[in-house]
Amino acid sequence: MDIQWFPGHMAKARRQVKEDLKLIDVVIEILDARIPDSSRNPDINQIAGGKPRLIILNKADLANPVSTRRWEDFFKKTGCPAVAVDSLGGRGVRETPGYIQKLFEPKMTRLAASGRRPRPARCMILGIPNVGKSQFINKLVGRRAAKTENVPGVTRGRQWIKVAGDLELMDTPGILWPKLNDEVVSFRLAVTGAIKEHIFDLNTVAVELLSWLAGNYPEAIRERYKIDVLPDDSLELLEAVGAQRGYYSSGGIVDTLKSAKTVLKEFRGGILGRFTLEEPVEP
Ligand SMILES: Nc1nc2c(ncn2[C@@H]2O[C@H](COP(=O)(O)OP(=O)(O)OP(=O)(O)O)[C@@H](O)[C@H]2O)c(=O)[nH]1
Ligand SMILES: [Mg+2]
C-alpha cells in the first residue's frame, strides 16, 4: 500500500503554522490514542520549536485503556505531559486547562517581570487530519465553535477561539507528512480514518485489519460476525463477514467492498471493541 496524499491546503497549512508559531505560548499536540506513534508528526520537534507542549491522547474512548495509560507514562517520561481525552463524551477535557496554565506559567512570570499585563495563554492545536482537533475545542468551549465531521480535511484555514477564563485556542487544518512511505504507518492511518477513502484500497485495508484482529483479538470477530472457525486467509475472512451479513452481488458472489466498509465502520465506531494498534517502546 503506497499512499501519496499531500493536498495543497496541507502544504499551505504547514507554512502558516510556522509563521503563526511566533504568536503561540503553548503547542497542544493531539494524537490518536489508538496509534500515538503513527499519528505523531515526525517533524513535530522541528515544527513546534522550543515551545512548551501538551500531548492529548484523543479518542481514548476507542483505545485500550491499559495501553493508553502506558502511553501517558511513556510521554511523561520524555518530559511532556500527556492527558487521555474523549472529546465526544468529554472525559479528560476539563483537566487540560490546568496543564496548559502550568506550561504557560514561566512565560507569564517573565511577562509580568517586564511590566506586561497578564493575558490569556495562546495555544495552537496541532495534529493529523480527523484526529479530533476541532471536536476537542468544541468540547472545551461548550459550543460548536469549529466545524467537525467524520472525514479528514474538514478544517481548511486557521481560526482563533476564545475559551472563557484565560485561554485562546487556534484551530488548524490537519497536517500529514508529505510521504507516507512506511507501509505500517500508512495502514494505521487509513484504518483509523486519517486518510481520505479514495486514496487507498478499502479491501486491502479491511483485510489487513481483519488479519490483525484475528491475530490479537479473535474473540471480537467471532462474536460480532458469528464466525465460529476463523479462516487462516484474511480475504476468506472478509468474505465470511459478507456472507454472514448477506452481502451478495447479483451473481451470487460476496460483495467484499461492502464487507470492507462494514468492518472499517464498525472498527472506527468502537463496535468491535477498544483497540490500540501500537504500544510504546521504552528507550
Ligand atoms: N469516539 C470519538 N470520536 C471523536 C473524538 N474526537 C473527535 N471525534 C470524531 O472524529 C471526527 C473528526 O473530528 P474533527 O474534530 O472534525 O477532526 P479534526 O482533527 O478537526 O479534522 P480536520 O479538520 O479534518 O483536520 C468527528 O466525527 C468527531 O466526532 C473522541 O474523542 N472520540
Ligand atoms: Mg478540524
PDB file of N, CA, C and O in Angstrom, residues 229-281:
ATOM      1  N   VAL A 229     -15.241 -20.714  13.295  1.00  0.00           N
ATOM      2  CA  VAL A 229     -13.845 -21.031  12.989  1.00  0.00           C
ATOM      3  C   VAL A 229     -13.323 -19.982  12.010  1.00  0.00           C
ATOM      4  O   VAL A 229     -13.811 -19.869  10.884  1.00  0.00           O
ATOM      5  N   LEU A 230     -12.357 -19.198  12.459  1.00  0.00           N
ATOM      6  CA  LEU A 230     -11.833 -18.131  11.597  1.00  0.00           C
ATOM      7  C   LEU A 230     -10.902 -18.725  10.545  1.00  0.00           C
ATOM      8  O   LEU A 230      -9.939 -19.412  10.896  1.00  0.00           O
ATOM      9  N   PRO A 231     -11.166 -18.467   9.250  1.00  0.00           N
ATOM     10  CA  PRO A 231     -10.249 -18.979   8.236  1.00  0.00           C
ATOM     11  C   PRO A 231      -8.874 -18.327   8.372  1.00  0.00           C
ATOM     12  O   PRO A 231      -8.777 -17.175   8.793  1.00  0.00           O
ATOM     13  N   ASP A 232      -7.814 -19.072   8.028  1.00  0.00           N
ATOM     14  CA  ASP A 232      -6.450 -18.530   8.135  1.00  0.00           C
ATOM     15  C   ASP A 232      -6.252 -17.367   7.178  1.00  0.00           C
ATOM     16  O   ASP A 232      -5.553 -16.414   7.483  1.00  0.00           O
ATOM     17  N   ASP A 233      -6.883 -17.492   6.008  1.00  0.00           N
ATOM     18  CA  ASP A 233      -6.718 -16.463   4.987  1.00  0.00           C
ATOM     19  C   ASP A 233      -7.667 -15.296   5.285  1.00  0.00           C
ATOM     20  O   ASP A 233      -8.878 -15.484   5.416  1.00  0.00           O
ATOM     21  N   SER A 234      -7.120 -14.077   5.387  1.00  0.00           N
ATOM     22  CA  SER A 234      -7.948 -12.947   5.808  1.00  0.00           C
ATOM     23  C   SER A 234      -8.913 -12.473   4.731  1.00  0.00           C
ATOM     24  O   SER A 234      -9.933 -11.867   5.042  1.00  0.00           O
ATOM     25  N   LEU A 235      -8.599 -12.770   3.454  1.00  0.00           N
ATOM     26  CA  LEU A 235      -9.553 -12.420   2.402  1.00  0.00           C
ATOM     27  C   LEU A 235     -10.790 -13.324   2.531  1.00  0.00           C
ATOM     28  O   LEU A 235     -11.930 -12.874   2.383  1.00  0.00           O
ATOM     29  N   GLU A 236     -10.537 -14.585   2.870  1.00  0.00           N
ATOM     30  CA  GLU A 236     -11.662 -15.502   3.126  1.00  0.00           C
ATOM     31  C   GLU A 236     -12.475 -15.028   4.326  1.00  0.00           C
ATOM     32  O   GLU A 236     -13.697 -15.164   4.365  1.00  0.00           O
ATOM     33  N   LEU A 237     -11.769 -14.469   5.280  1.00  0.00           N
ATOM     34  CA  LEU A 237     -12.455 -13.955   6.468  1.00  0.00           C
ATOM     35  C   LEU A 237     -13.361 -12.779   6.089  1.00  0.00           C
ATOM     36  O   LEU A 237     -14.504 -12.678   6.557  1.00  0.00           O
ATOM     37  N   LEU A 238     -12.844 -11.920   5.204  1.00  0.00           N
ATOM     38  CA  LEU A 238     -13.647 -10.780   4.740  1.00  0.00           C
ATOM     39  C   LEU A 238     -14.895 -11.301   4.007  1.00  0.00           C
ATOM     40  O   LEU A 238     -15.991 -10.759   4.165  1.00  0.00           O
ATOM     41  N   GLU A 239     -14.714 -12.362   3.236  1.00  0.00           N
ATOM     42  CA  GLU A 239     -15.852 -12.970   2.529  1.00  0.00           C
ATOM     43  C   GLU A 239     -16.839 -13.582   3.524  1.00  0.00           C
ATOM     44  O   GLU A 239     -18.057 -13.472   3.355  1.00  0.00           O
ATOM     45  N   ALA A 240     -16.288 -14.186   4.563  1.00  0.00           N
ATOM     46  CA  ALA A 240     -17.158 -14.803   5.574  1.00  0.00           C
ATOM     47  C   ALA A 240     -18.010 -13.744   6.280  1.00  0.00           C
ATOM     48  O   ALA A 240     -19.190 -13.972   6.577  1.00  0.00           O
ATOM     49  N   VAL A 241     -17.410 -12.570   6.513  1.00  0.00           N
ATOM     50  CA  VAL A 241     -18.159 -11.469   7.134  1.00  0.00           C
ATOM     51  C   VAL A 241     -19.317 -11.072   6.213  1.00  0.00           C
ATOM     52  O   VAL A 241     -20.469 -10.927   6.641  1.00  0.00           O
ATOM     53  N   GLY A 242     -18.990 -10.916   4.910  1.00  0.00           N
ATOM     54  CA  GLY A 242     -20.009 -10.526   3.935  1.00  0.00           C
ATOM     55  C   GLY A 242     -21.121 -11.564   3.842  1.00  0.00           C
ATOM     56  O   GLY A 242     -22.313 -11.212   3.782  1.00  0.00           O
ATOM     57  N   ALA A 243     -20.728 -12.839   3.854  1.00  0.00           N
ATOM     58  CA  ALA A 243     -21.712 -13.923   3.754  1.00  0.00           C
ATOM     59  C   ALA A 243     -22.635 -13.897   4.975  1.00  0.00           C
ATOM     60  O   ALA A 243     -23.858 -14.028   4.858  1.00  0.00           O
ATOM     61  N   GLN A 244     -22.019 -13.671   6.130  1.00  0.00           N
ATOM     62  CA  GLN A 244     -22.810 -13.639   7.363  1.00  0.00           C
ATOM     63  C   GLN A 244     -23.821 -12.504   7.335  1.00  0.00           C
ATOM     64  O   GLN A 244     -24.928 -12.637   7.830  1.00  0.00           O
ATOM     65  N   ARG A 245     -23.427 -11.399   6.703  1.00  0.00           N
ATOM     66  CA  ARG A 245     -24.314 -10.233   6.617  1.00  0.00           C
ATOM     67  C   ARG A 245     -25.273 -10.308   5.428  1.00  0.00           C
ATOM     68  O   ARG A 245     -26.117  -9.445   5.246  1.00  0.00           O
ATOM     69  N   GLY A 246     -25.050 -11.308   4.570  1.00  0.00           N
ATOM     70  CA  GLY A 246     -25.908 -11.432   3.383  1.00  0.00           C
ATOM     71  C   GLY A 246     -25.581 -10.431   2.291  1.00  0.00           C
ATOM     72  O   GLY A 246     -26.439 -10.009   1.522  1.00  0.00           O
ATOM     73  N   TYR A 247     -24.292 -10.022   2.219  1.00  0.00           N
ATOM     74  CA  TYR A 247     -23.864  -9.073   1.182  1.00  0.00           C
ATOM     75  C   TYR A 247     -23.511  -9.818  -0.108  1.00  0.00           C
ATOM     76  O   TYR A 247     -22.338 -10.036  -0.407  1.00  0.00           O
ATOM     77  N   TYR A 248     -24.517 -10.203  -0.868  1.00  0.00           N
ATOM     78  CA  TYR A 248     -24.230 -10.901  -2.125  1.00  0.00           C
ATOM     79  C   TYR A 248     -24.546  -9.995  -3.304  1.00  0.00           C
ATOM     80  O   TYR A 248     -25.535  -9.260  -3.282  1.00  0.00           O
ATOM     81  N   SER A 249     -23.681 -10.067  -4.328  1.00  0.00           N
ATOM     82  CA  SER A 249     -23.991  -9.324  -5.553  1.00  0.00           C
ATOM     83  C   SER A 249     -24.873 -10.215  -6.431  1.00  0.00           C
ATOM     84  O   SER A 249     -25.115 -11.376  -6.105  1.00  0.00           O
ATOM     85  N   SER A 250     -25.323  -9.673  -7.568  1.00  0.00           N
ATOM     86  CA  SER A 250     -26.314 -10.373  -8.381  1.00  0.00           C
ATOM     87  C   SER A 250     -25.844 -11.774  -8.813  1.00  0.00           C
ATOM     88  O   SER A 250     -26.632 -12.704  -8.920  1.00  0.00           O
ATOM     89  N   GLY A 251     -24.544 -11.941  -9.054  1.00  0.00           N
ATOM     90  CA  GLY A 251     -24.033 -13.249  -9.475  1.00  0.00           C
ATOM     91  C   GLY A 251     -23.904 -14.245  -8.335  1.00  0.00           C
ATOM     92  O   GLY A 251     -23.438 -15.370  -8.540  1.00  0.00           O
ATOM     93  N   GLY A 252     -24.311 -13.851  -7.151  1.00  0.00           N
ATOM     94  CA  GLY A 252     -24.230 -14.768  -6.011  1.00  0.00           C
ATOM     95  C   GLY A 252     -22.867 -14.783  -5.340  1.00  0.00           C
ATOM     96  O   GLY A 252     -22.600 -15.605  -4.464  1.00  0.00           O
ATOM     97  N   ILE A 253     -21.983 -13.859  -5.749  1.00  0.00           N
ATOM     98  CA  ILE A 253     -20.677 -13.785  -5.083  1.00  0.00           C
ATOM     99  C   ILE A 253     -20.760 -12.736  -3.969  1.00  0.00           C
ATOM    100  O   ILE A 253     -21.536 -11.788  -4.063  1.00  0.00           O
ATOM    101  N   VAL A 254     -19.900 -12.940  -2.943  1.00  0.00           N
ATOM    102  CA  VAL A 254     -19.918 -11.994  -1.821  1.00  0.00           C
ATOM    103  C   VAL A 254     -19.374 -10.640  -2.270  1.00  0.00           C
ATOM    104  O   VAL A 254     -18.353 -10.558  -2.959  1.00  0.00           O
ATOM    105  N   ASP A 255     -20.065  -9.587  -1.885  1.00  0.00           N
ATOM    106  CA  ASP A 255     -19.631  -8.217  -2.182  1.00  0.00           C
ATOM    107  C   ASP A 255     -18.603  -7.822  -1.119  1.00  0.00           C
ATOM    108  O   ASP A 255     -18.960  -7.355  -0.029  1.00  0.00           O
ATOM    109  N   THR A 256     -17.317  -8.013  -1.450  1.00  0.00           N
ATOM    110  CA  THR A 256     -16.271  -7.781  -0.439  1.00  0.00           C
ATOM    111  C   THR A 256     -16.104  -6.292  -0.127  1.00  0.00           C
ATOM    112  O   THR A 256     -15.700  -5.939   0.974  1.00  0.00           O
ATOM    113  N   LEU A 257     -16.415  -5.430  -1.096  1.00  0.00           N
ATOM    114  CA  LEU A 257     -16.280  -3.992  -0.830  1.00  0.00           C
ATOM    115  C   LEU A 257     -17.257  -3.557   0.267  1.00  0.00           C
ATOM    116  O   LEU A 257     -16.917  -2.808   1.178  1.00  0.00           O
ATOM    117  N   LYS A 258     -18.466  -4.094   0.173  1.00  0.00           N
ATOM    118  CA  LYS A 258     -19.471  -3.781   1.184  1.00  0.00           C
ATOM    119  C   LYS A 258     -19.035  -4.336   2.560  1.00  0.00           C
ATOM    120  O   LYS A 258     -19.195  -3.670   3.586  1.00  0.00           O
ATOM    121  N   SER A 259     -18.463  -5.538   2.536  1.00  0.00           N
ATOM    122  CA  SER A 259     -17.967  -6.132   3.793  1.00  0.00           C
ATOM    123  C   SER A 259     -16.849  -5.272   4.359  1.00  0.00           C
ATOM    124  O   SER A 259     -16.785  -5.026   5.569  1.00  0.00           O
ATOM    125  N   ALA A 260     -15.955  -4.815   3.473  1.00  0.00           N
ATOM    126  CA  ALA A 260     -14.815  -4.000   3.915  1.00  0.00           C
ATOM    127  C   ALA A 260     -15.316  -2.726   4.578  1.00  0.00           C
ATOM    128  O   ALA A 260     -14.818  -2.318   5.637  1.00  0.00           O
ATOM    129  N   LYS A 261     -16.315  -2.102   3.958  1.00  0.00           N
ATOM    130  CA  LYS A 261     -16.860  -0.856   4.522  1.00  0.00           C
ATOM    131  C   LYS A 261     -17.463  -1.109   5.902  1.00  0.00           C
ATOM    132  O   LYS A 261     -17.299  -0.304   6.819  1.00  0.00           O
ATOM    133  N   THR A 262     -18.167  -2.231   6.033  1.00  0.00           N
ATOM    134  CA  THR A 262     -18.770  -2.573   7.332  1.00  0.00           C
ATOM    135  C   THR A 262     -17.700  -2.765   8.402  1.00  0.00           C
ATOM    136  O   THR A 262     -17.785  -2.204   9.499  1.00  0.00           O
ATOM    137  N   VAL A 263     -16.673  -3.549   8.063  1.00  0.00           N
ATOM    138  CA  VAL A 263     -15.625  -3.842   9.050  1.00  0.00           C
ATOM    139  C   VAL A 263     -14.931  -2.558   9.494  1.00  0.00           C
ATOM    140  O   VAL A 263     -14.730  -2.319  10.692  1.00  0.00           O
ATOM    141  N   LEU A 264     -14.609  -1.698   8.521  1.00  0.00           N
ATOM    142  CA  LEU A 264     -13.924  -0.445   8.865  1.00  0.00           C
ATOM    143  C   LEU A 264     -14.809   0.464   9.711  1.00  0.00           C
ATOM    144  O   LEU A 264     -14.371   1.049  10.693  1.00  0.00           O
ATOM    145  N   LYS A 265     -16.068   0.558   9.312  1.00  0.00           N
ATOM    146  CA  LYS A 265     -17.003   1.416  10.041  1.00  0.00           C
ATOM    147  C   LYS A 265     -17.171   0.924  11.486  1.00  0.00           C
ATOM    148  O   LYS A 265     -17.158   1.722  12.430  1.00  0.00           O
ATOM    149  N   GLU A 266     -17.304  -0.371  11.642  1.00  0.00           N
ATOM    150  CA  GLU A 266     -17.526  -0.907  12.985  1.00  0.00           C
ATOM    151  C   GLU A 266     -16.259  -0.807  13.849  1.00  0.00           C
ATOM    152  O   GLU A 266     -16.339  -0.566  15.044  1.00  0.00           O
ATOM    153  N   PHE A 267     -15.115  -0.962  13.204  1.00  0.00           N
ATOM    154  CA  PHE A 267     -13.856  -0.789  13.944  1.00  0.00           C
ATOM    155  C   PHE A 267     -13.730   0.657  14.406  1.00  0.00           C
ATOM    156  O   PHE A 267     -13.467   0.945  15.568  1.00  0.00           O
ATOM    157  N   ARG A 268     -13.949   1.590  13.474  1.00  0.00           N
ATOM    158  CA  ARG A 268     -13.792   3.021  13.788  1.00  0.00           C
ATOM    159  C   ARG A 268     -14.819   3.498  14.810  1.00  0.00           C
ATOM    160  O   ARG A 268     -14.560   4.417  15.578  1.00  0.00           O
ATOM    161  N   GLY A 269     -15.975   2.874  14.809  1.00  0.00           N
ATOM    162  CA  GLY A 269     -17.021   3.280  15.746  1.00  0.00           C
ATOM    163  C   GLY A 269     -16.879   2.628  17.115  1.00  0.00           C
ATOM    164  O   GLY A 269     -17.687   2.872  18.010  1.00  0.00           O
ATOM    165  N   GLY A 270     -15.883   1.771  17.270  1.00  0.00           N
ATOM    166  CA  GLY A 270     -15.665   1.112  18.554  1.00  0.00           C
ATOM    167  C   GLY A 270     -16.618  -0.050  18.810  1.00  0.00           C
ATOM    168  O   GLY A 270     -16.689  -0.567  19.922  1.00  0.00           O
ATOM    169  N   ILE A 271     -17.343  -0.468  17.766  1.00  0.00           N
ATOM    170  CA  ILE A 271     -18.337  -1.525  17.938  1.00  0.00           C
ATOM    171  C   ILE A 271     -17.665  -2.888  18.143  1.00  0.00           C
ATOM    172  O   ILE A 271     -18.181  -3.752  18.835  1.00  0.00           O
ATOM    173  N   LEU A 272     -16.467  -3.052  17.570  1.00  0.00           N
ATOM    174  CA  LEU A 272     -15.757  -4.322  17.717  1.00  0.00           C
ATOM    175  C   LEU A 272     -14.998  -4.396  19.044  1.00  0.00           C
ATOM    176  O   LEU A 272     -14.552  -5.463  19.458  1.00  0.00           O
ATOM    177  N   GLY A 273     -14.856  -3.260  19.698  1.00  0.00           N
ATOM    178  CA  GLY A 273     -14.123  -3.220  20.966  1.00  0.00           C
ATOM    179  C   GLY A 273     -13.192  -2.020  20.985  1.00  0.00           C
ATOM    180  O   GLY A 273     -13.189  -1.204  20.063  1.00  0.00           O
ATOM    181  N   ARG A 274     -12.440  -1.893  22.093  1.00  0.00           N
ATOM    182  CA  ARG A 274     -11.492  -0.777  22.216  1.00  0.00           C
ATOM    183  C   ARG A 274     -10.091  -1.309  21.969  1.00  0.00           C
ATOM    184  O   ARG A 274      -9.587  -2.119  22.735  1.00  0.00           O
ATOM    185  N   PHE A 275      -9.484  -0.836  20.886  1.00  0.00           N
ATOM    186  CA  PHE A 275      -8.182  -1.375  20.493  1.00  0.00           C
ATOM    187  C   PHE A 275      -7.122  -0.295  20.331  1.00  0.00           C
ATOM    188  O   PHE A 275      -7.398   0.782  19.829  1.00  0.00           O
ATOM    189  N   THR A 276      -5.909  -0.640  20.752  1.00  0.00           N
ATOM    190  CA  THR A 276      -4.746   0.196  20.483  1.00  0.00           C
ATOM    191  C   THR A 276      -3.836  -0.612  19.572  1.00  0.00           C
ATOM    192  O   THR A 276      -3.553  -1.777  19.861  1.00  0.00           O
ATOM    193  N   LEU A 277      -3.433  -0.008  18.469  1.00  0.00           N
ATOM    194  CA  LEU A 277      -2.682  -0.757  17.459  1.00  0.00           C
ATOM    195  C   LEU A 277      -1.176  -0.762  17.683  1.00  0.00           C
ATOM    196  O   LEU A 277      -0.454  -1.481  17.013  1.00  0.00           O
ATOM    197  N   GLU A 278      -0.697   0.073  18.599  1.00  0.00           N
ATOM    198  CA  GLU A 278       0.750   0.088  18.842  1.00  0.00           C
ATOM    199  C   GLU A 278       1.058   0.434  20.288  1.00  0.00           C
ATOM    200  O   GLU A 278       0.360   1.241  20.906  1.00  0.00           O
ATOM    201  N   GLU A 279       2.095  -0.200  20.811  1.00  0.00           N
ATOM    202  CA  GLU A 279       2.497   0.005  22.199  1.00  0.00           C
ATOM    203  C   GLU A 279       3.786   0.810  22.232  1.00  0.00           C
ATOM    204  O   GLU A 279       4.578   0.749  21.289  1.00  0.00           O
ATOM    205  N   PRO A 280       3.992   1.567  23.328  1.00  0.00           N
ATOM    206  CA  PRO A 280       5.245   2.334  23.382  1.00  0.00           C
ATOM    207  C   PRO A 280       6.464   1.423  23.503  1.00  0.00           C
ATOM    208  O   PRO A 280       6.385   0.362  24.141  1.00  0.00           O
ATOM    209  N   VAL A 281       7.549   1.818  22.870  1.00  0.00           N
ATOM    210  CA  VAL A 281       8.796   1.075  23.002  1.00  0.00           C
ATOM    211  C   VAL A 281       9.701   1.902  23.903  1.00  0.00           C
ATOM    212  O   VAL A 281      10.035   3.041  23.585  1.00  0.00           O
TER     213      VAL A 281
END
